[in-house]
Amino acid sequence: MSIDPRQFDFTRRRWKWHFLPPEVAGELAAGAAPEELVCVKATETRAVYRFENYFIKVSGSYRLREQLNPAAKREYQAYCQLQKNSISAVKHLGWGRCGHYTALVTEVWSDDAVDALNYWYSLVYKVQDTGDFLEQLSLFLQKIVNSPLKHGDFHLGNILYSPGRKDFTLVDLHNVAVGSEPTLQQKAVMLRILAELRSSVKPQKMLDMFWQIAGIDADMAAAEIRKKLLKDTERNLHDWPRRVKQFLNGYSKFSDFVEYNNAVLLVQRNKLRKNLFDPSAAARGEYRTLRLEFSAALEQMLFSFYLSMLQVPHIPVAALAPNGTLYYPKMPEFCCVPEDREWVNNYNEYLLCMGLHLEDYQQWRHCSNSQLMLADFSSMLAAMPDREIFRPAGVDPRSWHCRRK
């Protein structure tokens, strides 16, 4: 179903609003024309737009179940429950319906707010101190896990962070409810969210956070981290065929096409959707190159993408040329083989939970930003039980083309 603003124009269509303050409904009817809506994100069935000081999440569905009990209504009801229990969430103003479309209107919490995972990666990529952020996150999670919140999709992408306020709040309240007082085990399950920081947080630090936030001992915490890694791996494998198609088609979340040296290259993106390959930097010789037969080079690139999806820190394949040339960022300065074997062993255990095998610990490098990073993943790729998933058929680099600006 099309999520085109012209199909549900707030200024021309008759919307029936529930709980939305009349003055807000009036603002939408008077000024929220399609050309005034700024799309924040969109899928085939829903989209989020910003209009002045509001976010409007619009969904479209012909399904009877959605018509009888729309997601917008459920999210608004969840927000009301959270408010009664003093659980922080962005302010929900009301929801409405117009034909097969529904909309949820929320207030902008803070102009500098970003999702917590994006902010985390912005610190990591800039090699900035993460101590304050982790301390503030611990305080927020302490409130959350000790509350009666039941969240079926609890991850850092559903938490907003405001650097100005130095505070967090919940967003996207689908699959959210309020239940009874949580048990210690339920708190531990909620804190699996900490495993999303695994690429740059030492395992021991993660265990310490479990204890500081909810008094969860190392054994229980380690068990929950392992379960999180297994679940992430299962989901990644399930989604992999679709992810490969998206990656090879230049889906903006994962990849891009860039022209360099009279060819169009397939470029991998980082977690902030920034290209890992810069043509001007390549012209200055700032990348290490390796040329392979195209299918072998493609396998290397897709495996690097696979590791990125699992948040395994490594020197990634930045770009692939049609002639099979791979571009790698040069190793950061001041990298050495790590001396802390316990740290390495903990990371290797993470890898095993994700079905990855690394026999030579000397492939790990300890970088100046206190991060572990895999210098070479070739032996890990060779040990994969099913390498065919990294060898898609029919990939023709002659069809690659740059996006129109």
mmCIF file of C-alpha atoms in Angstrom:
data_model
loop_
_atom_site.group_PDB
_atom_site.id
_atom_site.type_symbol
_atom_site.label_atom_id
_atom_site.label_comp_id
_atom_site.label_asym_id
_atom_site.label_seq_id
_atom_site.Cartn_x
_atom_site.Cartn_y
_atom_site.Cartn_z
ATOM 1 C CA MET A 1 0.000 0.000 0.000
ATOM 2 C CA SER A 2 1.456 3.357 -1.030
ATOM 3 C CA ILE A 3 2.724 5.598 1.763
ATOM 4 C CA ASP A 4 2.624 8.697 -0.409
ATOM 5 C CA PRO A 5 1.612 11.889 1.461
ATOM 6 C CA ARG A 6 -0.638 12.827 -1.437
ATOM 7 C CA GLN A 7 -2.770 9.779 -0.634
ATOM 8 C CA PHE A 8 -3.483 10.865 2.950
ATOM 9 C CA ASP A 9 -3.036 14.651 2.689
ATOM 10 C CA PHE A 10 -3.762 16.049 6.170
ATOM 11 C CA THR A 11 -4.902 19.357 4.661
ATOM 12 C CA ARG A 12 -7.393 17.918 2.145
ATOM 13 C CA ARG A 13 -8.540 14.565 3.556
ATOM 14 C CA ARG A 14 -10.932 14.176 6.460
ATOM 15 C CA TRP A 15 -9.023 12.660 9.369
ATOM 16 C CA LYS A 16 -10.771 11.434 12.490
ATOM 17 C CA TRP A 17 -8.492 12.105 15.450
ATOM 18 C CA HIS A 18 -8.513 10.466 18.878
ATOM 19 C CA PHE A 19 -7.124 12.338 21.901
ATOM 20 C CA LEU A 20 -5.202 14.760 19.674
ATOM 21 C CA PRO A 21 -5.481 18.311 21.101
ATOM 22 C CA PRO A 22 -7.737 20.437 18.833
ATOM 23 C CA GLU A 23 -5.006 23.028 18.309
ATOM 24 C CA VAL A 24 -2.622 20.337 17.007
ATOM 25 C CA ALA A 25 -5.291 18.895 14.719
ATOM 26 C CA GLY A 26 -5.851 22.436 13.466
ATOM 27 C CA GLU A 27 -2.143 22.908 12.735
ATOM 28 C CA LEU A 28 -2.059 19.688 10.705
ATOM 29 C CA ALA A 29 -5.204 20.584 8.766
ATOM 30 C CA ALA A 30 -3.912 24.072 8.023
ATOM 31 C CA GLY A 31 -0.277 23.447 7.195
ATOM 32 C CA ALA A 32 0.766 19.779 6.963
ATOM 33 C CA ALA A 33 0.531 19.581 3.178
ATOM 34 C CA PRO A 34 2.558 16.831 1.446
ATOM 35 C CA GLU A 35 5.301 19.257 0.410
ATOM 36 C CA GLU A 36 5.693 20.413 4.030
ATOM 37 C CA LEU A 37 6.307 16.921 5.422
ATOM 38 C CA VAL A 38 9.949 15.880 5.829
ATOM 39 C CA CYS A 39 10.366 12.115 5.524
ATOM 40 C CA VAL A 40 12.560 10.729 8.312
ATOM 41 C CA LYS A 41 12.322 7.061 7.385
ATOM 42 C CA ALA A 42 10.018 4.901 5.315
ATOM 43 C CA THR A 43 9.193 1.312 4.384
ATOM 44 C CA GLU A 44 6.583 -0.093 2.024
ATOM 45 C CA THR A 45 3.880 -0.022 4.708
ATOM 46 C CA ARG A 46 4.735 2.890 7.004
ATOM 47 C CA ALA A 47 6.665 6.143 7.120
ATOM 48 C CA VAL A 48 7.674 8.746 9.681
ATOM 49 C CA TYR A 49 7.448 12.434 8.806
ATOM 50 C CA ARG A 50 8.451 15.553 10.667
ATOM 51 C CA PHE A 51 6.215 18.608 10.575
ATOM 52 C CA GLU A 52 7.305 21.570 12.689
ATOM 53 C CA ASN A 53 7.495 20.278 16.275
ATOM 54 C CA TYR A 54 5.811 16.937 15.598
ATOM 55 C CA PHE A 55 6.630 13.502 14.265
ATOM 56 C CA ILE A 56 3.833 11.725 12.403
ATOM 57 C CA LYS A 57 4.060 7.972 11.902
ATOM 58 C CA VAL A 58 1.716 6.946 9.078
ATOM 59 C CA SER A 59 0.764 3.325 8.348
ATOM 60 C CA GLY A 60 -1.351 1.863 5.592
ATOM 61 C CA SER A 61 -2.953 -1.572 5.551
ATOM 62 C CA TYR A 62 -5.938 -3.380 4.044
ATOM 63 C CA ARG A 63 -5.783 -6.124 6.670
ATOM 64 C CA LEU A 64 -8.952 -6.450 8.736
ATOM 65 C CA ARG A 65 -6.991 -6.964 11.943
ATOM 66 C CA GLU A 66 -5.119 -3.691 11.404
ATOM 67 C CA GLN A 67 -8.368 -1.899 10.677
ATOM 68 C CA LEU A 68 -9.993 -3.155 13.881
ATOM 69 C CA ASN A 69 -7.009 -2.543 16.160
ATOM 70 C CA PRO A 70 -4.442 -0.336 14.397
ATOM 71 C CA ALA A 71 -0.835 -0.086 15.533
ATOM 72 C CA ALA A 72 -1.206 3.668 16.096
ATOM 73 C CA LYS A 73 -3.966 3.031 18.632
ATOM 74 C CA ARG A 74 -1.949 0.305 20.378
ATOM 75 C CA GLU A 75 1.119 2.522 20.632
ATOM 76 C CA TYR A 76 -0.900 5.389 22.069
ATOM 77 C CA GLN A 77 -2.450 3.078 24.656
ATOM 78 C CA ALA A 78 1.002 1.751 25.561
ATOM 79 C CA TYR A 79 2.202 5.317 26.077
ATOM 80 C CA CYS A 80 -0.684 5.998 28.464
ATOM 81 C CA GLN A 81 0.286 2.928 30.489
ATOM 82 C CA LEU A 82 3.903 4.073 30.675
ATOM 83 C CA GLN A 83 2.827 7.515 31.844
ATOM 84 C CA LYS A 84 0.825 6.017 34.697
ATOM 85 C CA ASN A 85 3.959 4.171 35.807
ATOM 86 C CA SER A 86 6.352 7.136 35.373
ATOM 87 C CA ILE A 87 8.323 5.410 32.604
ATOM 88 C CA SER A 88 10.011 7.913 30.296
ATOM 89 C CA ALA A 89 8.830 7.987 26.666
ATOM 90 C CA VAL A 90 8.413 10.621 23.964
ATOM 91 C CA LYS A 91 5.115 12.474 24.374
ATOM 92 C CA HIS A 92 2.315 10.882 22.340
ATOM 93 C CA LEU A 93 -0.352 13.443 21.463
ATOM 94 C CA GLY A 94 -2.961 11.240 19.796
ATOM 95 C CA TRP A 95 -3.759 9.016 16.856
ATOM 96 C CA GLY A 96 -6.109 9.190 13.906
ATOM 97 C CA ARG A 97 -7.595 7.395 10.930
ATOM 98 C CA CYS A 98 -8.408 8.253 7.326
ATOM 99 C CA GLY A 99 -9.695 5.356 5.250
ATOM 100 C CA HIS A 100 -7.064 2.602 5.315
ATOM 101 C CA TYR A 101 -4.450 4.965 6.746
ATOM 102 C CA THR A 102 -3.685 5.566 10.419
ATOM 103 C CA ALA A 103 -1.346 8.118 11.973
ATOM 104 C CA LEU A 104 0.333 8.518 15.352
ATOM 105 C CA VAL A 105 1.385 12.036 16.347
ATOM 106 C CA THR A 106 4.219 12.544 18.829
ATOM 107 C CA GLU A 107 5.982 15.644 20.046
ATOM 108 C CA VAL A 108 9.646 16.267 19.230
ATOM 109 C CA TRP A 109 11.448 15.370 22.449
ATOM 110 C CA SER A 110 14.656 17.276 21.731
ATOM 111 C CA ASP A 111 16.089 18.712 18.509
ATOM 112 C CA ASP A 112 19.470 17.101 19.174
ATOM 113 C CA ALA A 113 18.006 13.664 19.928
ATOM 114 C CA VAL A 114 19.322 10.634 18.038
ATOM 115 C CA ASP A 115 18.834 6.951 18.623
ATOM 116 C CA ALA A 116 21.242 5.658 21.246
ATOM 117 C CA LEU A 117 22.970 3.165 18.947
ATOM 118 C CA ASN A 118 23.788 5.843 16.366
ATOM 119 C CA TYR A 119 25.174 8.121 19.051
ATOM 120 C CA TRP A 120 27.274 5.273 20.403
ATOM 121 C CA TYR A 121 28.799 4.599 17.003
ATOM 122 C CA SER A 122 29.445 8.313 16.453
ATOM 123 C CA LEU A 123 31.620 8.233 19.590
ATOM 124 C CA VAL A 124 33.371 5.028 18.545
ATOM 125 C CA TYR A 125 34.155 6.162 14.991
ATOM 126 C CA LYS A 126 35.510 9.506 16.211
ATOM 127 C CA VAL A 127 37.557 7.705 18.908
ATOM 128 C CA GLN A 128 35.944 9.821 21.615
ATOM 129 C CA ASP A 129 35.558 8.935 25.275
ATOM 130 C CA THR A 130 32.510 6.739 25.903
ATOM 131 C CA GLY A 131 32.649 6.752 29.702
ATOM 132 C CA ASP A 132 30.031 9.458 30.315
ATOM 133 C CA PHE A 133 27.626 7.941 27.796
ATOM 134 C CA LEU A 134 27.900 4.479 29.370
ATOM 135 C CA GLU A 135 27.398 5.920 32.848
ATOM 136 C CA GLN A 136 24.258 7.788 31.744
ATOM 137 C CA LEU A 137 22.992 4.702 29.909
ATOM 138 C CA SER A 138 23.471 2.620 33.058
ATOM 139 C CA LEU A 139 21.376 5.050 35.100
ATOM 140 C CA PHE A 140 18.592 4.998 32.499
ATOM 141 C CA LEU A 141 18.596 1.208 32.225
ATOM 142 C CA GLN A 142 18.518 0.931 36.004
ATOM 143 C CA LYS A 143 15.186 2.781 35.997
ATOM 144 C CA ILE A 144 13.857 0.757 33.075
ATOM 145 C CA VAL A 145 14.721 -2.769 34.239
ATOM 146 C CA ASN A 146 13.399 -2.078 37.734
ATOM 147 C CA SER A 147 10.088 -0.848 36.319
ATOM 148 C CA PRO A 148 7.138 -3.061 35.277
ATOM 149 C CA LEU A 149 7.905 -2.370 31.581
ATOM 150 C CA LYS A 150 7.440 -5.326 29.221
ATOM 151 C CA HIS A 151 9.140 -4.665 25.890
ATOM 152 C CA GLY A 152 9.124 -7.157 23.046
ATOM 153 C CA ASP A 153 11.627 -5.227 20.915
ATOM 154 C CA PHE A 154 14.032 -3.648 23.384
ATOM 155 C CA HIS A 155 17.157 -2.443 21.610
ATOM 156 C CA LEU A 156 19.256 0.717 21.455
ATOM 157 C CA GLY A 157 17.561 1.840 18.251
ATOM 158 C CA ASN A 158 14.306 2.223 20.212
ATOM 159 C CA ILE A 159 15.913 4.549 22.742
ATOM 160 C CA LEU A 160 16.553 8.226 22.052
ATOM 161 C CA TYR A 161 19.519 10.076 23.535
ATOM 162 C CA SER A 162 19.897 13.840 23.870
ATOM 163 C CA PRO A 163 23.526 14.978 24.308
ATOM 164 C CA GLY A 164 22.249 18.363 25.480
ATOM 165 C CA ARG A 165 19.991 16.928 28.135
ATOM 166 C CA LYS A 166 22.332 13.987 28.827
ATOM 167 C CA ASP A 167 19.215 11.876 29.095
ATOM 168 C CA PHE A 168 17.408 8.995 27.407
ATOM 169 C CA THR A 169 13.779 8.222 26.605
ATOM 170 C CA LEU A 170 11.830 5.446 24.891
ATOM 171 C CA VAL A 171 10.467 5.739 21.357
ATOM 172 C CA ASP A 172 8.576 3.360 19.011
ATOM 173 C CA LEU A 173 6.287 1.751 21.574
ATOM 174 C CA HIS A 174 5.063 -1.157 19.462
ATOM 175 C CA ASN A 175 4.968 -4.434 21.413
ATOM 176 C CA VAL A 176 5.171 -2.543 24.716
ATOM 177 C CA ALA A 177 3.057 -3.089 27.833
ATOM 178 C CA VAL A 178 3.134 -2.773 31.609
ATOM 179 C CA GLY A 179 3.134 -5.894 33.748
ATOM 180 C CA SER A 180 4.102 -6.929 37.249
ATOM 181 C CA GLU A 181 7.335 -6.301 39.144
ATOM 182 C CA PRO A 182 10.180 -7.932 37.183
ATOM 183 C CA THR A 183 12.130 -10.912 38.459
ATOM 184 C CA LEU A 184 15.924 -10.977 38.437
ATOM 185 C CA GLN A 185 15.827 -13.244 35.377
ATOM 186 C CA GLN A 186 13.544 -10.829 33.527
ATOM 187 C CA LYS A 187 15.918 -7.973 34.344
ATOM 188 C CA ALA A 188 18.804 -10.001 32.954
ATOM 189 C CA VAL A 189 16.899 -10.606 29.716
ATOM 190 C CA MET A 190 16.226 -6.872 29.348
ATOM 191 C CA LEU A 191 19.928 -6.172 29.832
ATOM 192 C CA ARG A 192 20.839 -8.258 26.799
ATOM 193 C CA ILE A 193 20.654 -4.836 25.171
ATOM 194 C CA LEU A 194 24.184 -4.225 26.496
ATOM 195 C CA ALA A 195 25.519 -6.826 24.062
ATOM 196 C CA GLU A 196 24.815 -4.327 21.278
ATOM 197 C CA LEU A 197 27.882 -2.460 22.552
ATOM 198 C CA ARG A 198 30.116 -5.511 22.137
ATOM 199 C CA SER A 199 32.226 -4.180 19.284
ATOM 200 C CA SER A 200 33.846 -1.577 21.545
ATOM 201 C CA VAL A 201 33.104 -2.476 25.175
ATOM 202 C CA LYS A 202 35.358 -4.938 26.958
ATOM 203 C CA PRO A 203 33.533 -8.107 28.060
ATOM 204 C CA GLN A 204 34.476 -7.490 31.695
ATOM 205 C CA LYS A 205 33.056 -3.962 31.516
ATOM 206 C CA MET A 206 29.809 -5.405 30.187
ATOM 207 C CA LEU A 207 29.612 -7.874 33.077
ATOM 208 C CA ASP A 208 30.288 -5.029 35.517
ATOM 209 C CA MET A 209 27.375 -3.068 34.031
ATOM 210 C CA PHE A 210 25.005 -6.015 34.561
ATOM 211 C CA TRP A 211 25.996 -6.010 38.229
ATOM 212 C CA GLN A 212 25.851 -2.235 38.698
ATOM 213 C CA ILE A 213 22.458 -1.882 37.015
ATOM 214 C CA ALA A 214 20.559 -4.818 38.489
ATOM 215 C CA GLY A 215 22.825 -6.875 40.765
ATOM 216 C CA ILE A 216 23.170 -9.656 38.179
ATOM 217 C CA ASP A 217 26.236 -11.820 38.743
ATOM 218 C CA ALA A 218 28.813 -12.670 36.091
ATOM 219 C CA ASP A 219 27.525 -16.187 35.379
ATOM 220 C CA MET A 220 23.943 -15.078 34.724
ATOM 221 C CA ALA A 221 25.121 -12.072 32.717
ATOM 222 C CA ALA A 222 27.459 -14.169 30.564
ATOM 223 C CA ALA A 223 24.629 -16.613 29.859
ATOM 224 C CA GLU A 224 22.358 -13.795 28.660
ATOM 225 C CA ILE A 225 25.096 -12.332 26.468
ATOM 226 C CA ARG A 226 25.588 -15.740 24.842
ATOM 227 C CA LYS A 227 21.842 -16.038 24.223
ATOM 228 C CA LYS A 228 21.828 -12.584 22.640
ATOM 229 C CA LEU A 229 24.711 -13.518 20.335
ATOM 230 C CA LEU A 230 23.000 -16.749 19.306
ATOM 231 C CA LYS A 231 19.751 -14.916 18.621
ATOM 232 C CA ASP A 232 21.523 -12.233 16.573
ATOM 233 C CA THR A 233 23.272 -14.923 14.541
ATOM 234 C CA GLU A 234 20.045 -16.800 13.855
ATOM 235 C CA ARG A 235 18.337 -13.591 12.755
ATOM 236 C CA ASN A 236 21.277 -12.614 10.561
ATOM 237 C CA LEU A 237 21.260 -15.999 8.821
ATOM 238 C CA HIS A 238 17.489 -15.848 8.371
ATOM 239 C CA ASP A 239 17.700 -12.371 6.842
ATOM 240 C CA TRP A 240 20.903 -13.004 4.904
ATOM 241 C CA PRO A 241 19.453 -13.726 1.418
ATOM 242 C CA ARG A 242 17.484 -10.465 1.602
ATOM 243 C CA ARG A 243 20.466 -8.568 3.012
ATOM 244 C CA VAL A 244 22.700 -9.765 0.165
ATOM 245 C CA LYS A 245 20.212 -8.507 -2.419
ATOM 246 C CA GLN A 246 19.952 -5.169 -0.630
ATOM 247 C CA PHE A 247 23.724 -4.851 -0.351
ATOM 248 C CA LEU A 248 24.343 -5.676 -4.005
ATOM 249 C CA ASN A 249 21.629 -3.219 -5.073
ATOM 250 C CA GLY A 250 23.170 -0.322 -3.164
ATOM 251 C CA TYR A 251 20.561 -0.151 -0.390
ATOM 252 C CA SER A 252 21.495 3.094 1.373
ATOM 253 C CA LYS A 253 21.637 1.574 4.847
ATOM 254 C CA PHE A 254 24.388 -0.844 3.840
ATOM 255 C CA SER A 255 26.130 0.125 0.602
ATOM 256 C CA ASP A 256 26.624 2.599 -2.209
ATOM 257 C CA PHE A 257 28.090 2.845 -5.701
ATOM 258 C CA VAL A 258 31.000 5.224 -6.272
ATOM 259 C CA GLU A 259 32.884 6.087 -9.443
ATOM 260 C CA TYR A 260 36.664 5.788 -9.231
ATOM 261 C CA ASN A 261 39.413 5.220 -11.771
ATOM 262 C CA ASN A 262 36.961 4.920 -14.691
ATOM 263 C CA ALA A 263 34.911 2.227 -12.957
ATOM 264 C CA VAL A 264 31.899 2.002 -10.650
ATOM 265 C CA LEU A 265 32.796 0.423 -7.300
ATOM 266 C CA LEU A 266 30.512 -1.272 -4.779
ATOM 267 C CA VAL A 267 31.183 0.441 -1.448
ATOM 268 C CA GLN A 268 30.361 -0.760 2.060
ATOM 269 C CA ARG A 269 28.868 1.682 4.569
ATOM 270 C CA ASN A 270 29.380 1.877 8.321
ATOM 271 C CA LYS A 271 26.655 1.883 10.972
ATOM 272 C CA LEU A 272 26.091 5.612 10.437
ATOM 273 C CA ARG A 273 25.504 5.045 6.705
ATOM 274 C CA LYS A 274 28.807 6.686 5.799
ATOM 275 C CA ASN A 275 30.820 5.289 2.897
ATOM 276 C CA LEU A 276 33.984 3.446 3.908
ATOM 277 C CA PHE A 277 35.599 4.400 0.603
ATOM 278 C CA ASP A 278 36.596 7.921 -0.449
ATOM 279 C CA PRO A 279 37.877 8.355 -4.032
ATOM 280 C CA SER A 280 40.082 11.313 -3.094
ATOM 281 C CA ALA A 281 41.675 9.308 -0.270
ATOM 282 C CA ALA A 282 42.192 6.395 -2.658
ATOM 283 C CA ALA A 283 43.971 8.714 -5.088
ATOM 284 C CA ARG A 284 46.355 9.608 -2.250
ATOM 285 C CA GLY A 285 47.121 5.932 -1.676
ATOM 286 C CA GLU A 286 45.303 5.661 1.648
ATOM 287 C CA TYR A 287 43.899 2.175 0.975
ATOM 288 C CA ARG A 288 45.537 -1.223 0.787
ATOM 289 C CA THR A 289 44.495 -3.122 -2.330
ATOM 290 C CA LEU A 290 44.237 -6.791 -3.215
ATOM 291 C CA ARG A 291 43.185 -8.144 -6.590
ATOM 292 C CA LEU A 292 41.401 -11.499 -6.859
ATOM 293 C CA GLU A 293 39.201 -13.260 -9.353
ATOM 294 C CA PHE A 294 35.856 -11.409 -9.156
ATOM 295 C CA SER A 295 33.834 -14.186 -7.482
ATOM 296 C CA ALA A 296 36.522 -14.642 -4.813
ATOM 297 C CA ALA A 297 36.690 -10.893 -4.238
ATOM 298 C CA LEU A 298 32.900 -10.699 -3.933
ATOM 299 C CA GLU A 299 33.004 -13.493 -1.349
ATOM 300 C CA GLN A 300 35.526 -11.502 0.699
ATOM 301 C CA MET A 301 33.380 -8.387 0.569
ATOM 302 C CA LEU A 302 30.152 -10.151 1.518
ATOM 303 C CA PHE A 303 31.865 -11.897 4.425
ATOM 304 C CA SER A 304 33.112 -8.526 5.655
ATOM 305 C CA PHE A 305 29.516 -7.267 5.438
ATOM 306 C CA TYR A 306 28.387 -10.381 7.348
ATOM 307 C CA LEU A 307 30.877 -9.620 10.138
ATOM 308 C CA SER A 308 29.700 -6.009 10.223
ATOM 309 C CA MET A 309 26.094 -7.138 10.649
ATOM 310 C CA LEU A 310 27.223 -9.193 13.663
ATOM 311 C CA GLN A 311 29.236 -6.245 15.032
ATOM 312 C CA VAL A 312 32.551 -8.085 14.827
ATOM 313 C CA PRO A 313 35.313 -5.435 14.856
ATOM 314 C CA HIS A 314 37.601 -5.979 11.867
ATOM 315 C CA ILE A 315 39.451 -4.212 9.080
ATOM 316 C CA PRO A 316 36.588 -4.170 6.569
ATOM 317 C CA VAL A 317 36.505 -4.417 2.822
ATOM 318 C CA ALA A 318 35.747 -0.817 1.951
ATOM 319 C CA ALA A 319 35.097 -1.269 -1.767
ATOM 320 C CA LEU A 320 35.061 -3.776 -4.614
ATOM 321 C CA ALA A 321 35.919 -2.903 -8.219
ATOM 322 C CA PRO A 322 34.505 -4.777 -11.238
ATOM 323 C CA ASN A 323 37.980 -6.172 -11.987
ATOM 324 C CA GLY A 324 38.137 -7.887 -8.574
ATOM 325 C CA THR A 325 40.248 -5.273 -6.794
ATOM 326 C CA LEU A 326 39.441 -4.993 -3.093
ATOM 327 C CA TYR A 327 40.130 -1.819 -1.126
ATOM 328 C CA TYR A 328 40.906 -2.023 2.583
ATOM 329 C CA PRO A 329 41.503 0.886 4.968
ATOM 330 C CA LYS A 330 45.084 0.828 6.122
ATOM 331 C CA MET A 331 45.671 -0.505 9.629
ATOM 332 C CA PRO A 332 45.372 2.247 12.240
ATOM 333 C CA GLU A 333 48.647 3.404 13.739
ATOM 334 C CA PHE A 334 49.946 1.989 16.999
ATOM 335 C CA CYS A 335 48.276 -1.396 16.582
ATOM 336 C CA CYS A 336 49.907 -4.435 18.138
ATOM 337 C CA VAL A 337 49.114 -8.026 19.051
ATOM 338 C CA PRO A 338 47.172 -7.784 22.344
ATOM 339 C CA GLU A 339 48.913 -8.926 25.511
ATOM 340 C CA ASP A 340 45.688 -9.365 27.489
ATOM 341 C CA ARG A 341 44.875 -12.989 26.635
ATOM 342 C CA GLU A 342 41.733 -13.006 28.804
ATOM 343 C CA TRP A 343 40.333 -10.170 26.697
ATOM 344 C CA VAL A 344 41.136 -12.079 23.521
ATOM 345 C CA ASN A 345 39.684 -15.322 24.884
ATOM 346 C CA ASN A 346 36.440 -13.565 25.783
ATOM 347 C CA TYR A 347 36.140 -12.153 22.268
ATOM 348 C CA ASN A 348 36.926 -15.554 20.786
ATOM 349 C CA GLU A 349 34.083 -16.987 22.869
ATOM 350 C CA TYR A 350 31.813 -14.325 21.379
ATOM 351 C CA LEU A 351 32.890 -15.476 17.916
ATOM 352 C CA LEU A 352 32.128 -19.120 18.722
ATOM 353 C CA CYS A 353 28.623 -18.160 19.863
ATOM 354 C CA MET A 354 28.142 -16.590 16.435
ATOM 355 C CA GLY A 355 29.415 -19.652 14.579
ATOM 356 C CA LEU A 356 32.775 -18.043 13.773
ATOM 357 C CA HIS A 357 36.108 -19.791 14.333
ATOM 358 C CA LEU A 358 39.460 -18.036 14.719
ATOM 359 C CA GLU A 359 42.394 -20.313 15.498
ATOM 360 C CA ASP A 360 45.173 -17.719 15.437
ATOM 361 C CA TYR A 361 44.697 -15.135 18.171
ATOM 362 C CA GLN A 362 47.507 -13.083 16.609
ATOM 363 C CA GLN A 363 45.005 -11.942 13.984
ATOM 364 C CA TRP A 364 43.644 -9.673 16.713
ATOM 365 C CA ARG A 365 45.141 -6.204 17.018
ATOM 366 C CA HIS A 366 44.990 -3.891 20.008
ATOM 367 C CA CYS A 367 44.569 -0.378 18.619
ATOM 368 C CA SER A 368 45.358 2.967 20.186
ATOM 369 C CA ASN A 369 41.661 3.566 20.860
ATOM 370 C CA SER A 370 41.690 0.581 23.258
ATOM 371 C CA GLN A 371 39.690 -1.497 20.814
ATOM 372 C CA LEU A 372 40.332 -5.010 19.557
ATOM 373 C CA MET A 373 40.157 -5.438 15.803
ATOM 374 C CA LEU A 374 40.627 -8.381 13.451
ATOM 375 C CA ALA A 375 43.417 -7.630 11.010
ATOM 376 C CA ASP A 376 42.656 -10.549 8.674
ATOM 377 C CA PHE A 377 39.503 -12.665 8.470
ATOM 378 C CA SER A 378 40.570 -15.002 5.640
ATOM 379 C CA SER A 379 41.115 -18.025 7.893
ATOM 380 C CA MET A 380 37.745 -17.397 9.555
ATOM 381 C CA LEU A 381 36.043 -17.356 6.162
ATOM 382 C CA ALA A 382 37.822 -20.584 5.206
ATOM 383 C CA ALA A 383 36.404 -22.258 8.337
ATOM 384 C CA MET A 384 32.791 -21.314 7.591
ATOM 385 C CA PRO A 385 30.639 -24.455 7.170
ATOM 386 C CA ASP A 386 28.610 -22.961 4.307
ATOM 387 C CA ARG A 387 30.536 -20.522 2.149
ATOM 388 C CA GLU A 388 27.945 -20.674 -0.608
ATOM 389 C CA ILE A 389 25.915 -17.993 1.153
ATOM 390 C CA PHE A 390 28.729 -15.572 0.253
ATOM 391 C CA ARG A 391 28.791 -16.679 -3.392
ATOM 392 C CA PRO A 392 25.564 -15.420 -4.988
ATOM 393 C CA ALA A 393 25.063 -16.343 -8.615
ATOM 394 C CA GLY A 394 24.571 -13.943 -11.478
ATOM 395 C CA VAL A 395 26.264 -10.852 -10.046
ATOM 396 C CA ASP A 396 27.229 -8.647 -12.994
ATOM 397 C CA PRO A 397 29.317 -5.592 -12.013
ATOM 398 C CA ARG A 398 28.607 -4.081 -15.420
ATOM 399 C CA SER A 399 25.109 -3.287 -14.102
ATOM 400 C CA TRP A 400 26.467 -1.172 -11.244
ATOM 401 C CA HIS A 401 25.732 2.525 -11.537
ATOM 402 C CA CYS A 402 25.978 5.527 -9.247
ATOM 403 C CA ARG A 403 22.888 7.016 -7.659
ATOM 404 C CA ARG A 404 21.546 10.265 -8.985
ATOM 405 C CA LYS A 405 22.199 13.094 -6.571
#
